[in-house]
Amino acid sequence: MIRIGIVGYGNVGRGVEAAIAQNEDMSLVGIFTRRDVGTVHPVFSDTPVYPISDLEEGKADIDVLLLCGGSATDLPVQTPSFARKYSVVDTFDTHARIPEHFAAVDKAATTASTTAIISTGWDPGLFSLMRLLEQASLPVGSGDAFWGPGVSQGHSDAVRRLPGVADARQYTIPVQKTVNAVRQGQGGFTAREKHTREVYVVLKEGADPQKVAQDIITMPHYFDEYDTTVHFITAEEMAAEHTAMPHAGFVIRSGRVGAEQEHKSLMEFRLELESNPEFTASVMAAFARACYRLHQSGCFGCFTPFDVPLGLLSPLSAEELRRTLL
Amino acid sequence: MIRIGIVGYGNVGRGVEAAIAQNEDMSLVGIFTRRDVGTVHPVFSDTPVYPISDLEEGKADIDVLLLCGGSATDLPVQTPSFARKYSVVDTFDTHARIPEHFAAVDKAATTASTTAIISTGWDPGLFSLMRLLEQASLPVGSGDAFWGPGVSQGHSDAVRRLPGVADARQYTIPVQKTVNAVRQGQGGFTAREKHTREVYVVLKEGADPQKVAQDIITMPHYFDEYDTTVHFITAEEMAAEHTAMPHAGFVIRSGRVGAEQEHKSLMEFRLELESNPEFTASVMAAFARACYRLHQSGCFGCFTPFDVPLGLLSPLSAEELRRTLL
């Protein structure tokens, strides 16, 4: 049995707790939290909850720690820090900061002879693997990724921070016409051409809807480069219709093969998820298995999904995989 | 530069010749053939052609041999044999015989300190990777693969061997209703429910169309478990409309995540290929790069796509991959 510890108990942490129950070769040692232990209520009533300080000595009986904090402030500190004592898996997803995160985690894990896999989940993670497979298989071509229809947590949070906003939920929606054009081999589309954004907002009492809408659609980086529609709804409507966390996405590449590049090839990977954090957690659990096996075979340091033979993700042995899945 | 040799010059061999030209870090040493060298006409006029016997001494200046023969009789002999002298990549695709092929190639490559990757291409190959990724990411769920619409070479050949048949082309077509049901999480479909078969036949003079049609639709394994439609056409129609070798396919898995498995997740990978052999060859070229790198780093023996970190397929360095594709 691979003994798993969960660090951080938000949506992804809860998803990991559920995912471990679906993998017969894994057992959950417990949830480790910064919060008061009594305030954490696990999904399954028999899951133990411990203060995060219990991990500090490095003596917890754990094979792999699954780090379920956020990429903005938690993981840049936690992943290198815990990698000094445990093998770890995270879902670090700030694409631009991956090189420095990798360097910090690699240094810690190499020094401590632990094994870390960073940036698992679906993007980065599965989508990264698809970008790579598609580009390696079709060197001549063009492609793109689309996200949605689904909820963007980052954009929802950005709207919630605006004055006058009591609650908000942002949906990212791919523009079907552009998806089709990418399938046909066209490229070079702008952010506005690829996705639209729909925002559902509950106003604070007395807030000016026109000003709030203006603040949203002009927000740099988050909304100014997109066509955004703002809908004002009641708190009751928000609670009734917008609590789910669905997401979806495509990775598409259209390439040309043949001596004169005369034959089109289309590769497309698609996800459609009723729960983004629970699926992310399920992918993370598979990478925990790979992390455990890499560590068992003496592979220390920091890895990304690109560095892991995919066979290590499966509970089946290499021989069973060749016999049943190849 | 990775120096490539092509063994066998049919559709896939020609595709590899074209694929090498698309990969800037590869150079083609030549085509090695059992045929009379003068009868082989490469796609590119400057590609050298050599007798296959030139490889026998094991002294050709080659990093990776791409074995482009058939799985029925060529590869079971050629792959272990050439692995005694060179690093090799093949597209062995007789699923049921993969374990024995692996064992034979592994023994040869391990003894000779060469590196072999077998069963590359798209099925086995990319589709195998997808089956694995989908099952590892969604342990609770069901899924299936579909092939087509596209030409099945094996089924076309089987019809061509029948008495009264001058030429034949067989198209495999997925049943859309079943594809949709698999997306919804249904499973357990029969061969007949998953695919239909369309056969275009040019009769020999004097052949009885009714008897030929009956011979086709009752042929064990190939057609008896499917709904098959037979069309009789002229040699001119065959030449005008059925020379292309398109193919396509999906690998779909619908799974459930969450504490009570209450949330659906759909994963789907799709290919749409105007030229099946040229795309297969393009994937093979990417695995040749991985084979070269594994060999350079002292990894000898037989590998399958499950055993290869996917980063090795890309011309980019691990650092570039983390920066640009993760």
XYZ file of C-alpha atoms in Angstrom:
652
model
C 0.000 0.000 0.000
C 1.183 3.496 -0.842
C 0.711 5.656 2.242
C -0.600 9.100 1.309
C -0.801 12.326 3.308
C -2.906 15.305 2.230
C -1.600 18.810 2.973
C -4.262 21.495 2.650
C -7.950 20.733 2.723
C -9.789 22.857 0.151
C -11.598 21.598 -2.929
C -8.577 19.712 -4.308
C -7.707 18.228 -0.902
C -11.250 16.912 -0.544
C -10.984 15.557 -4.092
C -7.782 13.718 -3.175
C -9.486 12.159 -0.169
C -12.186 10.806 -2.511
C -9.625 9.744 -5.162
C -7.524 7.695 -2.723
C -10.650 5.663 -1.941
C -10.856 4.721 -5.653
C -7.269 3.411 -5.795
C -6.911 0.051 -4.074
C -3.144 0.246 -3.738
C -3.271 3.502 -1.729
C -4.153 4.241 1.875
C -4.748 7.656 3.365
C -2.712 8.317 6.497
C -4.461 11.587 7.164
C -5.166 15.222 6.392
C -2.581 17.748 7.625
C -3.928 21.237 8.154
C -2.878 24.695 9.320
C -6.387 25.219 10.658
C -7.615 24.185 14.084
C -7.944 20.416 13.704
C -11.447 20.420 15.164
C -12.742 22.740 12.431
C -11.829 20.375 9.590
C -14.550 17.920 8.634
C -13.288 15.221 6.267
C -15.466 13.764 3.533
C -15.127 10.346 5.151
C -15.718 10.373 8.916
C -12.850 7.968 9.653
C -10.141 10.072 7.980
C -7.780 11.364 10.683
C -6.928 15.086 10.796
C -3.591 16.279 12.192
C -1.938 19.657 12.681
C 0.535 20.379 9.879
C 3.250 20.706 12.536
C 3.137 16.901 12.905
C 4.936 16.722 9.562
C 7.782 18.933 10.612
C 9.992 16.302 12.153
C 9.839 14.345 8.898
C 8.845 11.258 10.819
C 5.240 10.752 9.738
C 4.671 7.299 8.287
C 4.031 8.570 4.774
C 5.274 7.570 1.316
C 3.951 10.549 -0.644
C 2.561 13.892 0.494
C -0.024 15.395 -1.850
C 0.233 19.184 -1.582
C -3.181 20.692 -2.225
C -2.525 24.368 -1.522
C -2.658 27.262 -3.967
C 0.048 28.196 -6.463
C 0.141 31.875 -5.538
C 1.532 31.623 -2.012
C 1.279 28.059 -0.596
C 3.147 25.822 -3.027
C 6.204 28.021 -3.734
C 7.001 27.642 -0.023
C 5.500 24.237 0.816
C 6.773 22.085 -2.039
C 10.506 22.770 -1.545
C 10.053 22.753 2.213
C 8.277 19.385 2.439
C 10.534 17.904 -0.276
C 13.345 18.173 2.284
C 11.598 15.455 4.287
C 9.082 13.620 2.100
C 8.368 12.648 -1.470
C 5.766 15.108 -2.721
C 3.340 15.772 -5.573
C 1.842 19.175 -6.319
C -0.345 20.903 -8.920
C 1.698 24.104 -9.244
C -0.009 25.904 -12.115
C 1.558 29.350 -12.494
C 3.038 28.537 -15.915
C 5.449 31.467 -15.991
C 7.010 30.542 -12.650
C 7.482 26.821 -13.276
C 11.246 27.067 -14.009
C 12.047 28.707 -10.670
C 9.667 26.396 -8.800
C 11.317 23.382 -10.451
C 14.789 24.628 -9.490
C 13.843 25.157 -5.848
C 12.114 21.782 -5.520
C 14.877 19.946 -7.394
C 17.523 21.341 -5.079
C 15.569 20.306 -1.981
C 14.642 16.831 -3.261
C 18.092 16.039 -4.640
C 19.758 17.023 -1.376
C 17.307 14.995 0.694
C 17.074 11.991 -1.690
C 13.326 12.422 -1.984
C 11.211 12.412 -5.145
C 8.967 15.288 -6.224
C 6.573 15.559 -9.163
C 5.342 19.101 -9.767
C 2.614 20.558 -11.996
C 0.369 17.503 -12.169
C -3.392 17.790 -12.754
C -4.822 18.615 -16.161
C -3.307 21.974 -17.120
C -0.461 21.829 -16.420
C -0.455 18.046 -16.476
C -2.483 16.093 -19.014
C -2.771 19.069 -21.378
C 1.007 19.564 -21.210
C 1.529 15.920 -22.179
C -0.891 16.392 -25.070
C 0.832 19.558 -26.327
C 4.094 17.622 -26.315
C 2.704 14.454 -27.955
C 0.946 16.482 -30.612
C 3.972 18.622 -31.472
C 6.365 15.652 -31.486
C 4.008 13.622 -33.694
C 3.308 16.505 -36.076
C 6.386 18.774 -36.336
C 4.773 20.666 -39.240
C 1.484 22.140 -38.142
C -0.235 24.458 -35.750
C -2.400 24.011 -32.722
C -3.943 25.591 -29.715
C -5.644 24.878 -26.409
C -9.097 26.035 -25.401
C -10.639 26.038 -21.949
C -14.280 25.773 -21.024
C -17.153 25.946 -20.980
C -16.420 26.052 -17.276
C -15.725 28.015 -14.146
C -12.424 29.852 -13.784
C -11.625 30.100 -10.098
C -8.980 32.791 -10.662
C -11.304 35.054 -12.631
C -14.150 34.516 -10.147
C -11.824 35.519 -7.307
C -10.664 38.622 -9.203
C -14.253 39.835 -9.570
C -15.035 39.076 -5.913
C -12.260 41.456 -4.862
C -13.931 44.435 -6.625
C -15.766 47.052 -4.534
C -19.515 46.540 -4.621
C -19.309 42.802 -5.355
C -20.739 40.389 -2.752
C -20.188 37.217 -4.793
C -19.204 36.282 -8.343
C -18.725 33.360 -10.645
C -16.911 33.549 -13.995
C -17.464 31.130 -16.890
C -14.899 30.813 -19.689
C -16.417 29.789 -23.016
C -14.458 28.744 -26.112
C -15.556 30.391 -29.376
C -16.767 27.473 -31.501
C -15.906 29.184 -34.792
C -12.267 29.508 -33.691
C -12.138 25.923 -32.390
C -13.240 24.781 -35.838
C -10.691 27.004 -37.568
C -7.871 25.545 -35.438
C -9.060 22.068 -36.400
C -8.713 23.191 -40.022
C -5.085 24.202 -39.424
C -5.512 27.934 -38.927
C -3.524 29.667 -36.172
C -2.539 33.006 -34.692
C -5.815 33.813 -32.980
C -6.070 36.529 -30.338
C -7.364 35.983 -26.809
C -10.627 37.703 -27.837
C -11.093 35.397 -30.801
C -10.555 32.245 -28.724
C -12.727 32.713 -25.622
C -15.609 34.785 -24.305
C -16.274 35.363 -20.609
C -19.599 35.387 -18.757
C -19.701 36.798 -15.242
C -22.519 36.295 -12.722
C -22.434 38.896 -9.955
C -24.302 39.387 -6.682
C -24.033 43.081 -5.778
C -23.542 44.475 -2.314
C -26.396 46.674 -1.141
C -26.255 50.087 -2.761
C -23.589 49.178 -5.311
C -23.856 50.728 -8.778
C -24.266 47.954 -11.360
C -22.972 50.115 -14.214
C -19.762 50.896 -12.364
C -19.230 47.277 -11.320
C -19.796 46.072 -14.896
C -17.323 48.665 -16.159
C -14.743 47.670 -13.541
C -15.034 44.056 -14.648
C -14.847 44.407 -18.422
C -11.882 46.783 -18.259
C -9.873 44.779 -15.695
C -6.333 44.383 -17.121
C -5.196 40.836 -18.061
C -8.313 39.217 -16.634
C -11.003 40.772 -18.853
C -9.802 43.661 -20.999
C -8.657 41.401 -23.831
C -11.966 39.493 -23.989
C -15.600 40.051 -24.858
C -17.221 39.834 -21.458
C -20.893 39.746 -20.514
C -21.916 40.628 -16.953
C -25.141 39.287 -15.422
C -26.493 40.549 -12.092
C -28.273 37.909 -10.052
C -29.508 37.448 -6.494
C -27.649 35.557 -3.776
C -30.384 32.926 -3.978
C -29.855 32.446 -7.712
C -26.108 32.170 -7.134
C -26.625 29.489 -4.490
C -29.144 27.602 -6.608
C -27.436 27.657 -10.000
C -23.728 28.422 -9.671
C -22.179 26.261 -6.963
C -20.866 23.478 -9.205
C -17.292 23.623 -10.466
C -17.470 22.178 -13.977
C -14.722 22.717 -16.508
C -13.705 21.466 -19.908
C -11.110 21.994 -22.582
C -9.443 20.876 -25.788
C -5.863 20.538 -27.014
C -5.911 20.515 -30.815
C -3.180 20.236 -33.416
C -3.600 20.127 -37.154
C -0.484 19.062 -39.018
C 0.712 18.013 -42.431
C 2.514 14.781 -43.287
C 3.899 13.324 -46.506
C 6.747 14.227 -48.825
C 5.006 17.416 -49.951
C 3.107 17.865 -46.697
C 0.047 17.007 -48.713
C -1.904 15.053 -46.091
C -3.691 16.600 -43.142
C -3.584 15.003 -39.681
C -5.764 16.133 -36.801
C -5.021 15.271 -33.167
C -7.441 16.348 -30.491
C -7.720 15.705 -26.764
C -10.843 16.753 -24.924
C -11.967 16.865 -21.307
C -15.468 17.491 -20.005
C -15.585 17.615 -16.220
C -18.484 18.033 -13.829
C -15.960 18.710 -11.071
C -12.672 20.368 -11.968
C -11.032 19.977 -8.508
C -12.086 16.329 -8.095
C -10.717 15.382 -11.520
C -7.503 17.312 -10.824
C -7.206 15.341 -7.577
C -7.787 12.048 -9.372
C -4.920 12.789 -11.794
C -2.773 13.814 -8.823
C -3.395 10.417 -7.191
C -2.094 8.635 -10.309
C 1.058 10.781 -10.185
C 1.434 9.895 -6.484
C 1.766 6.271 -7.584
C 4.456 7.241 -10.111
C 6.229 9.309 -7.446
C 6.261 6.357 -5.058
C 7.648 4.014 -7.722
C 10.319 6.460 -8.881
C 11.413 6.858 -5.286
C 11.445 3.081 -4.700
C 13.720 2.667 -7.720
C 16.157 5.307 -6.477
C 15.139 8.187 -8.740
C 15.464 11.313 -6.608
C 15.010 15.013 -7.399
C 12.250 16.955 -9.128
C 10.244 15.534 -12.033
C 7.461 16.916 -14.179
C 4.836 14.910 -16.105
C 7.253 15.036 -19.082
C 9.868 13.036 -17.150
C 7.654 10.182 -15.955
C 7.166 6.997 -18.024
C 3.378 6.854 -18.180
C 3.331 3.163 -17.266
C 4.211 4.219 -13.707
C 0.807 5.921 -13.391
C -1.078 2.652 -13.675
C -1.646 0.114 -10.879
C -0.879 -2.616 -13.444
C 2.631 -4.039 -13.778
C 4.664 -3.408 -16.930
C 3.928 -6.980 -18.010
C 0.176 -6.608 -17.465
C 0.205 -3.306 -19.341
C 1.906 -4.886 -22.366
C -0.584 -7.739 -22.308
C -3.775 -5.754 -21.791
C -3.380 -2.093 -22.814
C -0.653 -1.869 -25.455
C 22.145 14.699 -35.768
C 20.432 11.371 -35.192
C 21.379 9.059 -38.054
C 18.382 7.013 -39.191
C 18.167 3.924 -41.387
C 14.918 2.690 -42.921
C 14.402 -1.069 -43.296
C 11.560 -1.975 -45.640
C 10.161 0.438 -48.172
C 6.384 0.138 -48.345
C 3.867 2.808 -47.346
C 5.261 3.257 -43.831
C 8.882 3.285 -45.070
C 8.015 6.038 -47.550
C 6.254 7.875 -44.736
C 9.378 7.667 -42.568
C 11.478 9.099 -45.400
C 9.115 12.094 -45.502
C 8.966 12.367 -41.696
C 12.756 12.504 -41.277
C 12.758 15.544 -43.559
C 10.442 17.300 -41.077
C 12.728 16.709 -38.079
C 15.774 18.951 -38.139
C 17.780 16.876 -35.676
C 17.603 13.743 -37.838
C 19.425 12.694 -40.987
C 18.553 9.757 -43.190
C 21.504 7.459 -43.910
C 19.514 5.412 -46.385
C 16.863 2.873 -47.236
C 17.792 -0.792 -46.764
C 15.812 -3.209 -48.904
C 15.505 -6.905 -49.704
C 14.514 -5.952 -53.246
C 16.875 -5.298 -56.107
C 18.275 -1.868 -55.205
C 17.622 -0.508 -58.686
C 13.887 -1.199 -58.417
C 13.422 1.007 -55.339
C 12.580 4.617 -56.116
C 12.803 6.841 -53.036
C 10.446 9.762 -52.506
C 13.444 12.111 -52.505
C 15.864 11.486 -55.361
C 18.963 11.940 -53.203
C 18.077 9.245 -50.655
C 20.570 6.369 -51.005
C 19.254 2.808 -51.348
C 21.309 -0.144 -50.106
C 20.842 -3.904 -50.018
C 19.669 -5.062 -46.598
C 22.756 -7.268 -46.410
C 24.820 -4.111 -45.852
C 23.379 -4.039 -42.335
C 24.460 -7.538 -41.474
C 27.927 -6.745 -40.246
C 26.443 -4.281 -37.791
C 28.854 -1.637 -39.009
C 26.565 0.803 -40.806
C 26.887 4.335 -39.476
C 23.422 4.396 -37.970
C 22.020 5.457 -34.595
C 18.502 4.044 -34.974
C 17.023 1.633 -37.514
C 13.325 2.151 -38.228
C 11.815 -1.210 -39.101
C 8.941 -0.666 -41.515
C 7.991 -4.260 -42.347
C 4.746 -6.042 -41.538
C 3.817 -7.552 -38.185
C 2.753 -10.929 -39.581
C 6.109 -12.226 -40.789
C 8.740 -9.432 -41.066
C 8.972 -7.877 -37.608
C 8.902 -11.047 -35.464
C 12.165 -11.984 -37.200
C 13.676 -8.582 -38.039
C 13.280 -6.723 -34.752
C 15.138 -9.232 -32.536
C 17.642 -9.866 -35.297
C 18.573 -6.222 -35.923
C 18.434 -5.453 -32.190
C 21.528 -7.633 -31.874
C 23.445 -4.971 -33.808
C 21.521 -1.690 -33.764
C 19.049 0.316 -31.739
C 15.672 -0.192 -33.385
C 12.096 1.102 -33.455
C 9.165 -0.868 -34.857
C 5.368 -0.649 -35.163
C 4.597 -4.263 -34.227
C 0.809 -4.283 -34.027
C -0.381 -7.848 -33.456
C -1.738 -7.060 -29.983
C -2.033 -10.697 -28.869
C 1.613 -11.467 -29.682
C 3.198 -8.408 -28.063
C 4.389 -10.259 -24.908
C 6.409 -12.820 -26.891
C 7.719 -10.152 -29.281
C 8.795 -8.035 -26.309
C 10.582 -11.002 -24.712
C 12.505 -11.844 -27.889
C 13.523 -8.231 -28.546
C 14.410 -7.580 -24.900
C 16.723 -10.584 -24.816
C 18.495 -9.499 -28.001
C 18.813 -5.827 -27.024
C 19.888 -6.504 -23.449
C 22.600 -8.913 -24.599
C 23.862 -6.494 -27.226
C 23.490 -3.299 -25.156
C 21.222 -1.767 -27.770
C 17.902 0.011 -27.244
C 14.623 -1.057 -28.836
C 11.189 0.552 -28.739
C 8.426 -1.688 -30.066
C 4.777 -1.065 -30.939
C 5.031 2.644 -31.728
C 2.621 4.364 -34.138
C -0.954 5.142 -33.173
C -2.511 1.806 -32.242
C -0.540 0.384 -30.602
C 1.256 3.592 -29.672
C -0.646 6.810 -29.034
C -3.940 4.993 -28.410
C -2.196 2.700 -25.901
C -0.879 5.753 -24.037
C -4.391 7.203 -24.019
C -5.993 3.997 -22.705
C -3.441 4.055 -19.898
C -3.772 7.773 -19.089
C -7.552 7.546 -19.125
C -7.713 4.488 -16.880
C -5.113 5.817 -14.440
C -6.874 9.199 -14.234
C -10.346 7.666 -13.861
C -10.117 4.334 -12.019
C -13.922 4.197 -11.735
C -15.472 4.294 -15.165
C -15.706 2.606 -18.522
C -14.371 3.324 -21.948
C -13.702 2.026 -25.384
C -11.809 2.682 -28.593
C -13.336 3.149 -32.011
C -11.602 3.085 -35.378
C -12.600 4.860 -38.538
C -14.046 6.105 -40.699
C -11.057 4.784 -42.582
C -9.402 2.048 -44.587
C -8.411 -1.185 -42.861
C -5.488 -2.678 -44.736
C -5.910 -6.080 -43.108
C -9.580 -6.367 -44.043
C -8.908 -5.121 -47.581
C -6.212 -7.784 -47.983
C -8.523 -10.509 -46.654
C -11.151 -9.673 -49.291
C -8.518 -9.520 -52.042
C -7.558 -13.120 -51.300
C -11.103 -14.383 -52.058
C -11.750 -16.179 -55.367
C -13.407 -13.901 -57.913
C -11.998 -10.682 -56.383
C -9.649 -8.580 -58.532
C -9.312 -5.693 -56.046
C -10.933 -4.565 -52.819
C -10.959 -1.782 -50.284
C -12.574 -2.039 -46.844
C -13.765 0.934 -44.792
C -14.376 0.611 -41.057
C -17.035 2.987 -39.741
C -17.808 3.632 -36.071
C -21.497 3.561 -35.125
C -22.218 7.089 -33.935
C -24.995 6.015 -31.574
C -22.569 3.712 -29.744
C -19.821 6.362 -29.654
C -22.322 8.667 -27.940
C -23.393 5.955 -25.497
C -19.753 5.313 -24.494
C -19.362 9.055 -23.915
C -22.349 8.784 -21.564
C -20.620 6.043 -19.568
C -22.284 2.979 -21.093
C -20.152 -0.083 -21.862
C -20.229 -3.729 -22.870
C -20.980 -3.206 -26.564
C -20.524 -5.994 -29.110
C -18.344 -5.751 -32.217
C -21.521 -5.366 -34.304
C -22.768 -2.492 -32.167
C -19.469 -0.605 -32.387
C -18.528 -0.652 -36.078
C -19.995 -1.296 -39.500
C -17.934 -2.344 -42.521
C -18.229 -1.171 -46.133
C -16.419 -3.130 -48.822
C -15.747 -1.920 -52.366
C -14.965 -4.789 -54.708
C -13.747 -5.056 -58.307
C -14.767 -8.512 -59.571
C -12.695 -10.733 -61.816
C -14.319 -11.431 -65.149
C -17.081 -13.988 -64.832
C -17.170 -13.943 -61.012
C -20.565 -14.316 -59.332
C -21.286 -11.166 -57.303
C -23.775 -12.950 -55.014
C -21.265 -15.615 -54.084
C -18.476 -13.064 -53.509
C -20.764 -10.948 -51.317
C -21.731 -14.042 -49.317
C -18.068 -15.073 -48.926
C -17.259 -11.630 -47.565
C -20.075 -11.126 -45.077
C -19.663 -14.628 -43.589
C -15.840 -14.538 -43.331
C -14.945 -15.588 -39.746
C -13.336 -12.951 -37.469
C -13.049 -10.398 -40.266
C -16.722 -9.858 -41.141
C -19.099 -12.375 -39.567
C -19.490 -10.358 -36.348
C -20.287 -7.113 -38.192
C -22.963 -5.621 -40.386
C -21.189 -5.434 -43.731
C -22.262 -3.791 -46.962
C -20.625 -4.860 -50.231
C -20.444 -2.515 -53.230
C -19.311 -3.696 -56.654
C -17.420 -1.096 -58.652
C -15.215 -0.936 -61.732
C -11.426 -0.893 -61.713
C -11.636 2.701 -62.930
C -13.844 3.722 -60.004
C -11.451 1.976 -57.604
C -8.486 3.859 -59.067
C -10.320 7.184 -59.053
C -11.981 7.107 -55.638
C -10.293 4.580 -53.345
C -6.520 4.972 -53.475
C -6.151 7.194 -50.433
C -5.379 5.626 -47.060
C -7.308 7.757 -44.579
C -8.062 6.565 -41.089
C -9.407 7.925 -37.846
C -10.342 6.859 -34.356
C -11.268 7.752 -30.800
C -10.253 6.577 -27.339
C -13.012 7.522 -24.902
C -13.421 7.039 -21.172
C -16.268 8.218 -19.027
C -15.572 8.043 -15.310
C -16.938 9.147 -11.968
C -15.103 11.210 -9.367
C -16.066 12.527 -5.932
C -16.776 10.926 -2.567
C -19.970 9.333 -3.848
C -18.767 9.107 -7.457
C -21.319 11.786 -8.151
C -19.441 13.776 -10.797
C -18.930 12.642 -14.360
C -15.597 13.118 -16.169
C -15.143 12.549 -19.882
C -11.723 12.059 -21.492
C -11.498 11.691 -25.239
C -8.623 11.494 -27.697
C -9.335 11.683 -31.396
C -7.324 11.297 -34.591
C -8.412 12.160 -38.117
C -5.786 11.217 -40.691
C -5.693 11.708 -44.427
C -2.773 9.264 -44.562
C -2.609 6.500 -41.981
C 0.895 5.214 -42.958
C 2.433 8.695 -43.119
C 1.093 9.635 -39.688
C 2.236 6.289 -38.267
C 5.683 7.041 -39.694
C 5.690 10.521 -38.166
C 4.993 9.083 -34.709
C 7.696 6.478 -35.318
C 10.217 9.254 -36.021
C 9.468 10.852 -32.640
C 10.063 7.483 -30.942
C 13.350 7.177 -32.863
C 14.466 10.328 -31.047
C 13.503 8.804 -27.694
C 15.300 5.578 -28.625
C 18.474 7.494 -29.454
C 18.362 9.405 -26.175
C 17.648 6.336 -24.059
C 20.597 4.614 -25.703
C 22.844 7.644 -25.162
C 21.990 7.597 -21.473
C 22.820 3.909 -21.134
C 19.279 2.507 -21.075
C 19.456 -0.782 -22.971
C 16.863 -3.488 -23.650
C 13.324 -3.376 -24.980
C 10.927 -0.537 -24.217
C 7.327 0.163 -25.164
C 5.624 3.574 -25.332
C 4.595 2.997 -21.683
C 8.253 2.965 -20.577
C 9.416 6.161 -22.286
C 9.221 9.557 -20.534
C 7.317 11.551 -23.150
C 9.770 14.467 -22.906
C 12.247 12.317 -24.824
C 9.978 12.461 -27.892
C 10.441 16.203 -28.309
C 13.400 17.954 -29.928
C 13.247 20.478 -27.067
C 15.413 20.074 -23.971
C 13.829 19.283 -20.605
C 14.419 22.893 -19.597
C 12.785 24.280 -22.769
C 9.847 21.920 -22.300
C 9.261 23.135 -18.731
C 9.464 26.737 -19.898
C 7.306 26.505 -23.019
C 4.988 23.467 -22.929
C 4.317 22.575 -19.294
